[in-house]
Amino acid sequence: MEALANGVKQRDILRGKLHRLSPLLDSLLGTWSDYAGARKEELTIQAEHYRNEQDALQNDQRSSTQEMMRLEREITGTQRWLGELSVLKHRFALVDDVKVLEQQLLAAKDAHDELAGALAQSRQFSAEDLEERLRDLEKRLKSVKQQLDHADNNSYARLREEFSQQDVERLMRLFNSALFSLPLGEHGIALDDNGEWVKSVELILDGFKGERFEVPGLSIDISHIEPPALQALADRAALRDQKERLEKELKQLKTQAAVAADRAASKTQTEALYQQVLDAQKALEDFRRAQTLSAEEGEKLEQLAQMEAAQDELKRSSDAFTERVQQLSAKLQLVGRQIADMEAKQRTLDDALRRRQLLPADLPFGTPFMDPVDDSMDNLLPLLNDYQDSWQGLQRVDGQIEALYAQVRLKGVAKFDSEDDVERRLQLLINAYAHRTDEALTLGKARRAAVTDIARTLRNIRSDYDSLEHQLALFNREINKRQVSNLQSFRIVLAPNKEALKHIDQIIHSAGQYEEGETLSVFDLSQSAEQDNKNEEAKEYLARLVAANHNQLGLKDLFELAFEITKVNGQPVIHTDIDGAASNGTTMTIKALTNMYLLLHLMDRDQAGRIRLPYYLDEAADIDERNQAALLETSLQLGFVPILASVKPQVSAQVAIDLEGGSGPNGIYIDEADWKFIRRHDQVKAVLNAEPEAEAELDEV
């Protein structure tokens, strides 16, 4: 009762709080709806503005990026151009004139052509022929050299070394031409080493006056005398040409001889010389390219400086673009988070609103809630949760009040049940409890009266329990008349709820005493205080049992069924589940027998004797032959006809029905024509053996 009174008080407080919060929530929800709509629209417009500005900046940045990429490519190309020029300059730093490279190219070509020609001609001559030609050329070259030495060592040559051509021609007009062909030396013209002969010749030359030679007492006109063309001079030029030709031919022959000695090495050398030609040609081309590039170097450097300046400007502009885009992205993220926060808050509010219970129109106002309430919009969700928690708390308190009131009634307090208004009934009850000292006597008498009232119901339940025990004893006797499989006995037993039966018996016993007058009067409280304590204990136990069974108490709450199985030469074993008690076949047999006996107990005996009831048993192959025979026999004796189904042949079968034979488009139709009566082979043999014996007996008769 104290808990009930506290519950009613708590309920009034919660009701007052709910009535205070409900209008505040309605007002705040309206304000939030207007604010959220306007704020979300504002944020959406901001986000669209930032997004458009960001797109415009990104488009500009893409154009700048393309220009930067173009400049980067041009700068890279120019730097590559300058790098190439620098390499060429460093490479030809020591070359001042292109003629040097041209001479190197010509020399490389001559060396290659000479060796290549020698390699080609070496295939036409043998080594012996080449040696013979070499010896001949060496002899000829030696002779030509001797002749050339003689031609170069005569008086004319010596005079030409000291005097001009005109002076020498004058002397040749004056003197015998043979004089100029004489060799220098003992067998020709001897000249002193100190140069006095030159002075002597100069004295002679001093006598020439134009076309005349004059000395004291002598004047010679030499204008009509032509200077002789010395054969030695022509021979000397021819000898030089012959010498050069023979030397060149000798060199070629030596090269051919060397090539003939090792053609593979010569071929390799030819290839190397050809590569030198290519290298020299490439060097010449590179030098000429370096000269061409050098002419453009200044212009390229100026272009590079301009492009680098433009690139730096674009980079600074790009950095500014990037910074601005990042700022816009940050603003967009901020706006997006704000929108997401509002949407999340709205979803949370929607979820809370779906769970919100509106106050019933007839909900009492309860105790006024006077605590201060924060009705700001930031406190909307906590306020809504507080409202929902208060509502759920009210529901719990209502349930507790109902349960407590039920317990009070079970204890016999029903004084105010005639009051239709539940609220007033509870209030009257609480007020009465507050004045319980005056009503103690009345409540005690009510408890006695409640005992007698409850006892009538408990007697019926107890009687049903005793009847069930008796019926189970009859059932167990019937079912154990035949042995099932390897079981000595099978019994269905009751596992009683001894504590519940004890308290039920206590209530029934006390009520019997009251009704029989053992306590003189139902309202004589002074005579049975100990009995009242036992009754109170019994009622509290039964009240808990009733509450645990959804406020009901029946026969099923006083026991649990169990199965006692005793195998042959074994001990009884109790099972709460029949499926795991024995093998599958044995379990099926037990279930079939149990169901038949239970049906017989439920049926009218007269009706059961007039008809036979069919029953269907699937997977009959799990039951062995002996149990099948016992099951069939028992079934027929009890008035049942078993139909055993199995995909395997059954020894105990007497009729086989062909289901496929009766199948048609409209289903399966079977009549007696589809029955096939069958018998065991040993039974057929016994019948066949009995017939000849009977005929023999007739013949004797």
mmCIF file of C-alpha atoms in Angstrom, residues 424-690:
data_model
loop_
_atom_site.group_PDB
_atom_site.id
_atom_site.type_symbol
_atom_site.label_atom_id
_atom_site.label_comp_id
_atom_site.label_asym_id
_atom_site.label_seq_id
_atom_site.Cartn_x
_atom_site.Cartn_y
_atom_site.Cartn_z
ATOM 1 C CA ARG A 424 -11.397 7.827 -6.938
ATOM 2 C CA ARG A 425 -11.135 4.132 -6.092
ATOM 3 C CA LEU A 426 -7.388 4.437 -5.627
ATOM 4 C CA GLN A 427 -7.734 7.628 -3.649
ATOM 5 C CA LEU A 428 -10.275 6.039 -1.330
ATOM 6 C CA LEU A 429 -8.029 3.004 -0.918
ATOM 7 C CA ILE A 430 -5.004 5.140 -0.084
ATOM 8 C CA ASN A 431 -7.001 7.199 2.367
ATOM 9 C CA ALA A 432 -8.291 4.024 3.962
ATOM 10 C CA TYR A 433 -4.729 2.722 4.245
ATOM 11 C CA ALA A 434 -3.759 5.917 5.958
ATOM 12 C CA HIS A 435 -6.448 5.088 8.510
ATOM 13 C CA ARG A 436 -5.670 1.366 8.515
ATOM 14 C CA THR A 437 -5.435 1.172 12.339
ATOM 15 C CA ASP A 438 -9.159 1.676 12.567
ATOM 16 C CA GLU A 439 -9.837 -0.847 9.838
ATOM 17 C CA ALA A 440 -7.433 -3.610 10.946
ATOM 18 C CA LEU A 441 -10.260 -5.688 12.319
ATOM 19 C CA THR A 442 -12.271 -5.328 9.133
ATOM 20 C CA LEU A 443 -9.292 -6.286 6.955
ATOM 21 C CA GLY A 444 -8.587 -9.355 9.064
ATOM 22 C CA LYS A 445 -12.121 -10.541 8.629
ATOM 23 C CA ALA A 446 -11.865 -9.881 4.902
ATOM 24 C CA ARG A 447 -8.775 -12.079 4.687
ATOM 25 C CA ARG A 448 -10.703 -14.939 6.300
ATOM 26 C CA ALA A 449 -13.523 -14.449 3.836
ATOM 27 C CA ALA A 450 -11.029 -14.365 0.957
ATOM 28 C CA VAL A 451 -9.582 -17.714 2.062
ATOM 29 C CA THR A 452 -12.938 -19.405 1.784
ATOM 30 C CA ASP A 453 -13.584 -17.739 -1.567
ATOM 31 C CA ILE A 454 -10.237 -18.800 -3.064
ATOM 32 C CA ALA A 455 -10.518 -22.296 -1.621
ATOM 33 C CA ARG A 456 -13.494 -23.127 -3.835
ATOM 34 C CA THR A 457 -11.431 -22.601 -6.978
ATOM 35 C CA LEU A 458 -8.403 -24.385 -5.544
ATOM 36 C CA ARG A 459 -10.508 -27.440 -4.628
ATOM 37 C CA ASN A 460 -11.528 -27.813 -8.267
ATOM 38 C CA ILE A 461 -7.899 -27.592 -9.435
ATOM 39 C CA ARG A 462 -6.800 -30.073 -6.759
ATOM 40 C CA SER A 463 -9.586 -32.457 -7.741
ATOM 41 C CA ASP A 464 -8.524 -32.253 -11.397
ATOM 42 C CA TYR A 465 -4.954 -33.087 -10.380
ATOM 43 C CA ASP A 466 -6.054 -36.159 -8.412
ATOM 44 C CA SER A 467 -8.223 -37.279 -11.341
ATOM 45 C CA LEU A 468 -5.267 -36.869 -13.716
ATOM 46 C CA GLU A 469 -3.089 -39.054 -11.493
ATOM 47 C CA HIS A 470 -5.782 -41.751 -11.486
ATOM 48 C CA GLN A 471 -6.211 -41.656 -15.276
ATOM 49 C CA LEU A 472 -2.450 -41.840 -15.817
ATOM 50 C CA ALA A 473 -2.298 -44.925 -13.577
ATOM 51 C CA LEU A 474 -5.004 -46.605 -15.717
ATOM 52 C CA PHE A 475 -3.218 -45.551 -18.876
ATOM 53 C CA ASN A 476 0.140 -46.923 -17.710
ATOM 54 C CA ARG A 477 -1.462 -50.298 -16.861
ATOM 55 C CA GLU A 478 -3.019 -50.548 -20.314
ATOM 56 C CA ILE A 479 0.058 -49.524 -22.273
ATOM 57 C CA ASN A 480 2.368 -51.913 -20.396
ATOM 58 C CA LYS A 481 0.267 -55.012 -21.124
ATOM 59 C CA ARG A 482 2.516 -55.585 -24.159
ATOM 60 C CA GLN A 483 6.253 -55.205 -24.287
ATOM 61 C CA VAL A 484 7.596 -52.566 -26.660
ATOM 62 C CA SER A 485 10.936 -53.367 -28.293
ATOM 63 C CA ASN A 486 13.606 -53.874 -25.607
ATOM 64 C CA LEU A 487 11.670 -51.944 -22.968
ATOM 65 C CA GLN A 488 10.458 -53.676 -19.848
ATOM 66 C CA SER A 489 8.004 -50.862 -19.100
ATOM 67 C CA PHE A 490 6.973 -47.382 -20.227
ATOM 68 C CA ARG A 491 5.097 -44.990 -17.942
ATOM 69 C CA ILE A 492 3.910 -41.399 -18.161
ATOM 70 C CA VAL A 493 4.421 -39.872 -14.734
ATOM 71 C CA LEU A 494 3.710 -36.515 -13.122
ATOM 72 C CA ALA A 495 6.491 -34.355 -11.691
ATOM 73 C CA PRO A 496 4.368 -32.365 -9.166
ATOM 74 C CA ASN A 497 4.984 -28.799 -8.065
ATOM 75 C CA LYS A 498 5.141 -29.835 -4.433
ATOM 76 C CA GLU A 499 5.404 -26.310 -3.077
ATOM 77 C CA ALA A 500 2.283 -25.176 -4.937
ATOM 78 C CA LEU A 501 0.338 -28.290 -3.883
ATOM 79 C CA LYS A 502 1.364 -27.744 -0.266
ATOM 80 C CA HIS A 503 0.063 -24.179 -0.214
ATOM 81 C CA ILE A 504 -3.114 -25.151 -2.067
ATOM 82 C CA ASP A 505 -3.734 -27.860 0.515
ATOM 83 C CA GLN A 506 -3.129 -25.290 3.265
ATOM 84 C CA ILE A 507 -5.785 -22.940 1.847
ATOM 85 C CA ILE A 508 -8.247 -25.811 1.351
ATOM 86 C CA HIS A 509 -7.601 -27.108 4.884
ATOM 87 C CA SER A 510 -8.088 -23.658 6.451
ATOM 88 C CA ALA A 511 -11.249 -23.030 4.493
ATOM 89 C CA GLY A 512 -12.556 -26.415 5.611
ATOM 90 C CA GLN A 513 -11.918 -25.494 9.213
ATOM 91 C CA TYR A 514 -13.717 -22.192 8.778
ATOM 92 C CA GLU A 515 -16.667 -23.833 7.048
ATOM 93 C CA GLU A 516 -16.898 -26.678 9.574
ATOM 94 C CA GLY A 517 -16.825 -24.256 12.528
ATOM 95 C CA GLU A 518 -13.596 -25.482 14.126
ATOM 96 C CA THR A 519 -12.687 -21.858 14.842
ATOM 97 C CA LEU A 520 -16.212 -21.101 16.116
ATOM 98 C CA SER A 521 -16.627 -18.263 13.632
ATOM 99 C CA VAL A 522 -15.103 -17.012 10.435
ATOM 100 C CA PHE A 523 -14.717 -13.650 12.101
ATOM 101 C CA ASP A 524 -13.208 -14.917 15.333
ATOM 102 C CA LEU A 525 -9.689 -13.594 14.730
ATOM 103 C CA SER A 526 -8.299 -14.327 18.170
ATOM 104 C CA GLN A 527 -8.597 -18.073 17.865
ATOM 105 C CA SER A 528 -6.222 -18.761 14.831
ATOM 106 C CA ALA A 529 -3.331 -16.296 14.515
ATOM 107 C CA GLU A 530 -0.878 -19.076 13.548
ATOM 108 C CA GLN A 531 -3.329 -20.384 10.968
ATOM 109 C CA ASP A 532 -3.661 -16.893 9.533
ATOM 110 C CA ASN A 533 0.122 -16.641 9.131
ATOM 111 C CA LYS A 534 0.207 -19.919 7.210
ATOM 112 C CA ASN A 535 -2.693 -18.767 5.072
ATOM 113 C CA GLU A 536 -0.948 -15.470 4.410
ATOM 114 C CA GLU A 537 2.228 -17.282 3.366
ATOM 115 C CA ALA A 538 0.215 -19.574 1.081
ATOM 116 C CA LYS A 539 -1.623 -16.643 -0.507
ATOM 117 C CA GLU A 540 1.616 -14.747 -1.127
ATOM 118 C CA TYR A 541 3.183 -17.774 -2.805
ATOM 119 C CA LEU A 542 0.107 -18.402 -4.947
ATOM 120 C CA ALA A 543 -0.066 -14.689 -5.811
ATOM 121 C CA ARG A 544 3.503 -14.825 -7.122
ATOM 122 C CA LEU A 545 2.673 -17.989 -9.068
ATOM 123 C CA VAL A 546 -0.397 -16.325 -10.572
ATOM 124 C CA ALA A 547 1.573 -13.189 -11.508
ATOM 125 C CA ALA A 548 4.253 -15.322 -13.184
ATOM 126 C CA ASN A 549 1.552 -17.097 -15.252
ATOM 127 C CA HIS A 550 -0.154 -13.955 -16.612
ATOM 128 C CA ASN A 551 -2.603 -13.677 -13.695
ATOM 129 C CA GLN A 552 -3.864 -17.235 -14.204
ATOM 130 C CA LEU A 553 -3.637 -20.476 -12.250
ATOM 131 C CA GLY A 554 -4.633 -23.790 -13.757
ATOM 132 C CA LEU A 555 -3.999 -27.504 -13.581
ATOM 133 C CA LYS A 556 -0.967 -27.264 -15.914
ATOM 134 C CA ASP A 557 0.844 -25.073 -13.373
ATOM 135 C CA LEU A 558 0.887 -27.872 -10.759
ATOM 136 C CA PHE A 559 3.005 -30.452 -12.595
ATOM 137 C CA GLU A 560 5.226 -31.314 -15.538
ATOM 138 C CA LEU A 561 4.898 -34.481 -17.624
ATOM 139 C CA ALA A 562 7.795 -36.934 -17.659
ATOM 140 C CA PHE A 563 8.415 -40.329 -19.234
ATOM 141 C CA GLU A 564 9.752 -43.211 -17.168
ATOM 142 C CA ILE A 565 11.449 -45.828 -19.365
ATOM 143 C CA THR A 566 12.801 -49.096 -17.988
ATOM 144 C CA LYS A 567 14.806 -51.310 -20.300
ATOM 145 C CA VAL A 568 14.977 -55.064 -19.787
ATOM 146 C CA ASN A 569 17.258 -55.782 -16.822
ATOM 147 C CA GLY A 570 17.736 -52.033 -16.417
ATOM 148 C CA GLN A 571 16.856 -49.270 -14.004
ATOM 149 C CA PRO A 572 13.995 -46.760 -14.544
ATOM 150 C CA VAL A 573 15.147 -43.568 -16.229
ATOM 151 C CA ILE A 574 13.100 -40.348 -16.259
ATOM 152 C CA HIS A 575 13.010 -38.319 -19.510
ATOM 153 C CA THR A 576 11.370 -34.955 -20.049
ATOM 154 C CA ASP A 577 11.546 -35.380 -23.859
ATOM 155 C CA ILE A 578 10.374 -38.655 -25.389
ATOM 156 C CA ASP A 579 12.317 -38.089 -28.645
ATOM 157 C CA GLY A 580 15.680 -38.769 -27.050
ATOM 158 C CA ALA A 581 14.535 -41.564 -24.740
ATOM 159 C CA ALA A 582 15.097 -44.545 -27.085
ATOM 160 C CA SER A 583 15.764 -45.441 -30.711
ATOM 161 C CA ASN A 584 13.700 -43.808 -33.420
ATOM 162 C CA GLY A 585 11.638 -46.948 -34.077
ATOM 163 C CA THR A 586 10.954 -47.521 -30.394
ATOM 164 C CA THR A 587 10.014 -43.856 -29.948
ATOM 165 C CA MET A 588 7.602 -44.074 -32.889
ATOM 166 C CA THR A 589 5.987 -47.194 -31.413
ATOM 167 C CA ILE A 590 5.606 -45.529 -27.995
ATOM 168 C CA LYS A 591 4.068 -42.415 -29.567
ATOM 169 C CA ALA A 592 1.599 -44.486 -31.616
ATOM 170 C CA LEU A 593 0.495 -46.562 -28.612
ATOM 171 C CA THR A 594 0.254 -43.457 -26.405
ATOM 172 C CA ASN A 595 -1.902 -41.606 -28.914
ATOM 173 C CA MET A 596 -4.250 -44.609 -29.328
ATOM 174 C CA TYR A 597 -4.753 -45.028 -25.573
ATOM 175 C CA LEU A 598 -5.273 -41.304 -25.092
ATOM 176 C CA LEU A 599 -7.883 -41.248 -27.874
ATOM 177 C CA LEU A 600 -9.682 -44.206 -26.267
ATOM 178 C CA HIS A 601 -9.804 -42.325 -22.946
ATOM 179 C CA LEU A 602 -11.270 -39.306 -24.697
ATOM 180 C CA MET A 603 -13.818 -41.269 -26.761
ATOM 181 C CA ASP A 604 -17.145 -42.641 -25.721
ATOM 182 C CA ARG A 605 -16.717 -46.396 -25.036
ATOM 183 C CA ASP A 606 -19.881 -47.374 -26.911
ATOM 184 C CA GLN A 607 -18.927 -45.330 -29.957
ATOM 185 C CA ALA A 608 -15.366 -46.676 -29.880
ATOM 186 C CA GLY A 609 -16.638 -50.259 -30.110
ATOM 187 C CA ARG A 610 -18.721 -49.622 -33.252
ATOM 188 C CA ILE A 611 -16.050 -48.159 -35.580
ATOM 189 C CA ARG A 612 -12.422 -48.645 -36.421
ATOM 190 C CA LEU A 613 -10.331 -45.494 -36.724
ATOM 191 C CA PRO A 614 -7.515 -45.411 -39.301
ATOM 192 C CA TYR A 615 -4.268 -43.640 -38.540
ATOM 193 C CA TYR A 616 -1.252 -42.926 -40.720
ATOM 194 C CA LEU A 617 2.346 -43.631 -39.679
ATOM 195 C CA ASP A 618 5.172 -42.381 -41.934
ATOM 196 C CA GLU A 619 8.711 -43.809 -42.092
ATOM 197 C CA ALA A 620 7.452 -47.145 -40.744
ATOM 198 C CA ALA A 621 10.701 -48.825 -41.802
ATOM 199 C CA ASP A 622 12.314 -47.416 -38.641
ATOM 200 C CA ILE A 623 10.138 -49.845 -36.577
ATOM 201 C CA ASP A 624 11.526 -53.374 -36.513
ATOM 202 C CA GLU A 625 9.451 -56.401 -37.525
ATOM 203 C CA ARG A 626 8.553 -57.557 -33.997
ATOM 204 C CA ASN A 627 7.409 -54.086 -32.919
ATOM 205 C CA GLN A 628 5.422 -53.703 -36.140
ATOM 206 C CA ALA A 629 3.591 -56.960 -35.463
ATOM 207 C CA ALA A 630 2.866 -55.924 -31.859
ATOM 208 C CA LEU A 631 1.718 -52.482 -33.018
ATOM 209 C CA LEU A 632 -0.631 -53.963 -35.623
ATOM 210 C CA GLU A 633 -2.100 -56.450 -33.167
ATOM 211 C CA THR A 634 -2.603 -53.825 -30.454
ATOM 212 C CA SER A 635 -4.080 -51.352 -32.930
ATOM 213 C CA LEU A 636 -6.677 -53.877 -34.139
ATOM 214 C CA GLN A 637 -7.579 -54.856 -30.581
ATOM 215 C CA LEU A 638 -8.068 -51.192 -29.604
ATOM 216 C CA GLY A 639 -10.219 -50.445 -32.651
ATOM 217 C CA PHE A 640 -7.628 -48.750 -34.892
ATOM 218 C CA VAL A 641 -6.453 -49.601 -38.410
ATOM 219 C CA PRO A 642 -2.832 -48.557 -39.006
ATOM 220 C CA ILE A 643 -1.639 -47.384 -42.419
ATOM 221 C CA LEU A 644 2.132 -47.772 -42.486
ATOM 222 C CA ALA A 645 4.011 -45.809 -45.154
ATOM 223 C CA SER A 646 7.586 -46.452 -46.197
ATOM 224 C CA VAL A 647 9.779 -46.357 -49.286
ATOM 225 C CA LYS A 648 11.168 -49.734 -48.191
ATOM 226 C CA PRO A 649 9.334 -53.099 -48.324
ATOM 227 C CA GLN A 650 7.473 -53.949 -45.114
ATOM 228 C CA VAL A 651 7.343 -57.563 -43.911
ATOM 229 C CA SER A 652 4.227 -56.963 -41.839
ATOM 230 C CA ALA A 653 2.198 -55.506 -44.729
ATOM 231 C CA GLN A 654 -0.953 -57.413 -45.818
ATOM 232 C CA VAL A 655 -2.140 -55.088 -48.579
ATOM 233 C CA ALA A 656 -0.079 -53.214 -51.175
ATOM 234 C CA ILE A 657 -1.694 -50.276 -53.005
ATOM 235 C CA ASP A 658 -0.280 -49.062 -56.314
ATOM 236 C CA LEU A 659 -0.604 -45.265 -56.170
ATOM 237 C CA GLU A 660 0.771 -44.777 -59.680
ATOM 238 C CA GLY A 661 -1.945 -47.045 -61.090
ATOM 239 C CA GLY A 662 -4.604 -44.735 -59.720
ATOM 240 C CA SER A 663 -2.919 -41.537 -60.887
ATOM 241 C CA GLY A 664 -4.731 -39.438 -63.468
ATOM 242 C CA PRO A 665 -4.970 -35.844 -64.703
ATOM 243 C CA ASN A 666 -7.465 -35.045 -61.933
ATOM 244 C CA GLY A 667 -5.392 -36.552 -59.134
ATOM 245 C CA ILE A 668 -5.180 -40.033 -57.558
ATOM 246 C CA TYR A 669 -8.302 -42.200 -57.319
ATOM 247 C CA ILE A 670 -8.036 -45.587 -55.591
ATOM 248 C CA ASP A 671 -10.705 -48.219 -55.039
ATOM 249 C CA GLU A 672 -10.663 -51.856 -53.939
ATOM 250 C CA ALA A 673 -9.548 -52.954 -57.405
ATOM 251 C CA ASP A 674 -6.172 -51.329 -56.691
ATOM 252 C CA TRP A 675 -5.615 -53.427 -53.557
ATOM 253 C CA LYS A 676 -3.092 -56.264 -53.746
ATOM 254 C CA PHE A 677 -3.375 -58.736 -50.891
ATOM 255 C CA ILE A 678 0.004 -60.175 -49.977
ATOM 256 C CA ARG A 679 1.345 -62.827 -47.612
ATOM 257 C CA ARG A 680 4.738 -63.863 -46.366
ATOM 258 C CA HIS A 681 6.588 -66.590 -48.248
ATOM 259 C CA ASP A 682 6.743 -68.893 -45.228
ATOM 260 C CA GLN A 683 2.948 -68.630 -44.789
ATOM 261 C CA VAL A 684 2.375 -69.462 -48.469
ATOM 262 C CA LYS A 685 4.682 -72.488 -48.259
ATOM 263 C CA ALA A 686 2.878 -73.701 -45.165
ATOM 264 C CA VAL A 687 -0.461 -73.515 -46.984
ATOM 265 C CA LEU A 688 0.923 -75.318 -50.060
ATOM 266 C CA ASN A 689 2.382 -78.092 -47.916
ATOM 267 C CA ALA A 690 -0.885 -78.517 -46.066
#
